[in-house]
Amino acid sequence: MQRIALIYGGESSEHSVSCVTALGVFTAIDSTKYEIIPIGITKTGRFVLEPVNQEWRLEDFPEVSEDSPELLLPLGGGELRMTSGISLGKIHLAFPVLHGPNGEDGSIQGLLQLCKIPYVGNGVMASALAMDKVQAKALFRDVGLEVASEQVITRDQWEESKSTCLARAKKILKPDAFVKPSRSGSSVGVSLVLKEKDLEAAIELALSHDQTAMVERRVLGREIECSVLEMPNGDLQVSKAGEILVTGRPFYDYEAKYLGAGAELVIPAKLSAKDSSALAKAAMAAFRALGCKGLARTDFFLTKKGWVITEVNTMPGFTPISMYPLLFEASGINYQELVEILIQNGFGEQELTEESAD
Ligand SMILES: Nc1ncnc2c1ncn2[C@@H]1O[C@H](COP(=O)(O)OP(=O)(O)O)[C@@H](O)[C@H]1O
Ligand SMILES: [Mg+2]
């Protein structure tokens, strides 16, 4: 039987979301075909053997226990072992369901490569690029996708001259601006700035999460996302679109995303045939621009002038009630099928790597 390591938890603010995803994936995986080794990453970053718990619910903020037995990943290849020396056997495929720093930014993918373990989903480069909004936007522009205008402020520039940075940021402030860390997620460190006097605090906040802040013009339009899946034959499939309707909050912030406060998902979004087909084209172009593999959720605004892309998520929310799987469910691919396709992709990538090494 093929042995799959389900890797979840992690140091990010989405630790609990990842635990709930792990439960969803664990339940959906065909246990007659695959043996699952559950690897939890604790909030302090330790890798432990942690069985998935059937009771985990997001509202209870589940966590990987620091008391679970620690694991040693096989650098250079070989078997997964407990620190006691007991072998858990060779891992044939890893299925990381981690979000944010060290999970979605290429780090875990690099580690798996060093351990010679093939994995599901995006590689080092695509993960790192998508995580960095400044880099990703440059690539989106290169392939002709519309993006909001921005000013980039690094911590060095800020420390050298706040007034010069603020003068640049001010140019973006019509009608309003979003200030965000270049590398973050879950809306952490993101502010909507309506008045010039609030720019400084917003930049300080963004720079407390990353060394680069982006001051970005507010896009006025409908917030719409779609999911992209790479089929085992390499074709890309784009799901129906979903719309985020934010009501009780200033924007789709952390509370709206995870605490169910003031945001509603409309699946599928009501779109004209012309808008739908332009969206599918743009989503595929974004996926390819970053060199994505396996899956990605692409996030847009539909404006009077057409689609504006905001970002690509290389490990989007993947609990059974997250946007990514729900959009595919509405498009005829259910959660179990999605998990199986991603696993097949992961094994397919391994074959390609082996062929190119021959
Ligand atoms: N330029 C923008 N115009 C309008 N809304 C924005 C803009 N940038 C961000 N937002 C709002 O803030 C939310 C979080 O920003 P985003 O860039 O997607 O960062 P994250 O990676 O944290 O999700 C978006 O879902 C959207 O509601
Ligand atoms: Mg986002």
GROMACS .gro file of N, CA and C and ligand atoms in nm, residues 133 148 178 180 184-188 190 216-219 223 251-252 257 299 301 310-311 313, ligand 1:
model
   96
  133LYS      N    1   0.330   3.924  -0.240
  133LYS     CA    2   0.235   3.996  -0.327
  133LYS      C    3   0.305   4.090  -0.425
  148ALA      N    4  -0.416   4.634  -0.931
  148ALA     CA    5  -0.430   4.769  -0.874
  148ALA      C    6  -0.293   4.834  -0.867
  178PHE      N    7  -0.541   5.016   0.045
  178PHE     CA    8  -0.517   4.904   0.134
  178PHE      C    9  -0.368   4.900   0.160
  180LYS      N   10  -0.075   4.657   0.318
  180LYS     CA   11  -0.059   4.518   0.362
  180LYS      C   12   0.086   4.473   0.358
  184SER      N   13   0.212   3.774   0.372
  184SER     CA   14   0.129   3.741   0.488
  184SER      C   15   0.010   3.664   0.436
  185GLY      N   16  -0.096   3.654   0.511
  185GLY     CA   17  -0.215   3.584   0.466
  185GLY      C   18  -0.322   3.601   0.570
  186SER      N   19  -0.442   3.552   0.541
  186SER     CA   20  -0.555   3.559   0.635
  186SER      C   21  -0.591   3.702   0.670
  187SER      N   22  -0.551   3.798   0.589
  187SER     CA   23  -0.576   3.941   0.614
  187SER      C   24  -0.500   3.993   0.737
  188VAL      N   25  -0.402   3.917   0.785
  188VAL     CA   26  -0.324   3.962   0.901
  188VAL      C   27  -0.235   4.079   0.859
  190VAL      N   28  -0.337   4.362   0.742
  190VAL     CA   29  -0.397   4.439   0.631
  190VAL      C   30  -0.489   4.548   0.688
  216GLU      N   31  -0.171   4.982  -0.165
  216GLU     CA   32  -0.236   4.944  -0.291
  216GLU      C   33  -0.368   5.019  -0.306
  217ARG      N   34  -0.394   5.068  -0.425
  217ARG     CA   35  -0.520   5.140  -0.449
  217ARG      C   36  -0.639   5.046  -0.428
  218ARG      N   37  -0.742   5.099  -0.362
  218ARG     CA   38  -0.862   5.018  -0.339
  218ARG      C   39  -0.932   4.991  -0.472
  219VAL      N   40  -0.966   4.865  -0.493
  219VAL     CA   41  -1.039   4.828  -0.615
  219VAL      C   42  -1.188   4.826  -0.580
  223GLU      N   43  -1.605   4.115  -0.513
  223GLU     CA   44  -1.491   4.028  -0.478
  223GLU      C   45  -1.527   3.884  -0.516
  251PHE      N   46  -1.397   4.516   0.534
  251PHE     CA   47  -1.351   4.434   0.420
  251PHE      C   48  -1.341   4.289   0.466
  252TYR      N   49  -1.292   4.201   0.381
  252TYR     CA   50  -1.285   4.058   0.412
  252TYR      C   51  -1.165   4.036   0.506
  257LYS      N   52  -1.323   3.616   0.779
  257LYS     CA   53  -1.280   3.490   0.717
  257LYS      C   54  -1.300   3.371   0.809
  299ASP      N   55  -0.789   3.499  -0.680
  299ASP     CA   56  -0.881   3.597  -0.623
  299ASP      C   57  -0.885   3.726  -0.706
  301PHE      N   58  -1.130   4.098  -0.837
  301PHE     CA   59  -1.245   4.188  -0.826
  301PHE      C   60  -1.300   4.207  -0.966
  310THR      N   61  -0.618   4.011  -0.743
  310THR     CA   62  -0.550   4.055  -0.621
  310THR      C   63  -0.443   3.956  -0.576
  311GLU      N   64  -0.476   3.828  -0.580
  311GLU     CA   65  -0.372   3.732  -0.539
  311GLU      C   66  -0.407   3.589  -0.578
  313ASN      N   67  -0.364   3.199  -0.413
  313ASN     CA   68  -0.332   3.121  -0.291
  313ASN      C   69  -0.294   2.980  -0.332
  359LIG     N1   70  -0.671   4.663  -0.349
  359LIG     C1   71  -0.778   4.618  -0.283
  359LIG     N2   72  -0.902   4.666  -0.311
  359LIG     C2   73  -1.012   4.623  -0.244
  359LIG     N3   74  -1.008   4.534  -0.143
  359LIG     C3   75  -0.886   4.482  -0.109
  359LIG     C4   76  -0.766   4.521  -0.178
  359LIG     N4   77  -0.664   4.456  -0.122
  359LIG     C5   78  -0.715   4.379  -0.024
  359LIG     N5   79  -0.850   4.396  -0.015
  359LIG     C6   80  -0.939   4.331   0.084
  359LIG     O1   81  -0.861   4.277   0.189
  359LIG     C7   82  -0.870   4.134   0.192
  359LIG     C8   83  -0.734   4.073   0.223
  359LIG     O2   84  -0.636   4.118   0.131
  359LIG     P1   85  -0.545   4.019   0.047
  359LIG     O3   86  -0.461   4.102  -0.041
  359LIG     O4   87  -0.632   3.918  -0.019
  359LIG     O5   88  -0.452   3.955   0.159
  359LIG     P2   89  -0.449   3.811   0.229
  359LIG     O6   90  -0.334   3.740   0.167
  359LIG     O7   91  -0.424   3.841   0.372
  359LIG     O8   92  -0.580   3.741   0.201
  359LIG     C9   93  -0.925   4.097   0.054
  359LIG     O9   94  -0.996   3.976   0.058
  359LIG    C10   95  -1.015   4.217   0.023
  359LIG    O10   96  -1.140   4.207   0.090
   0.00000   0.00000   0.00000
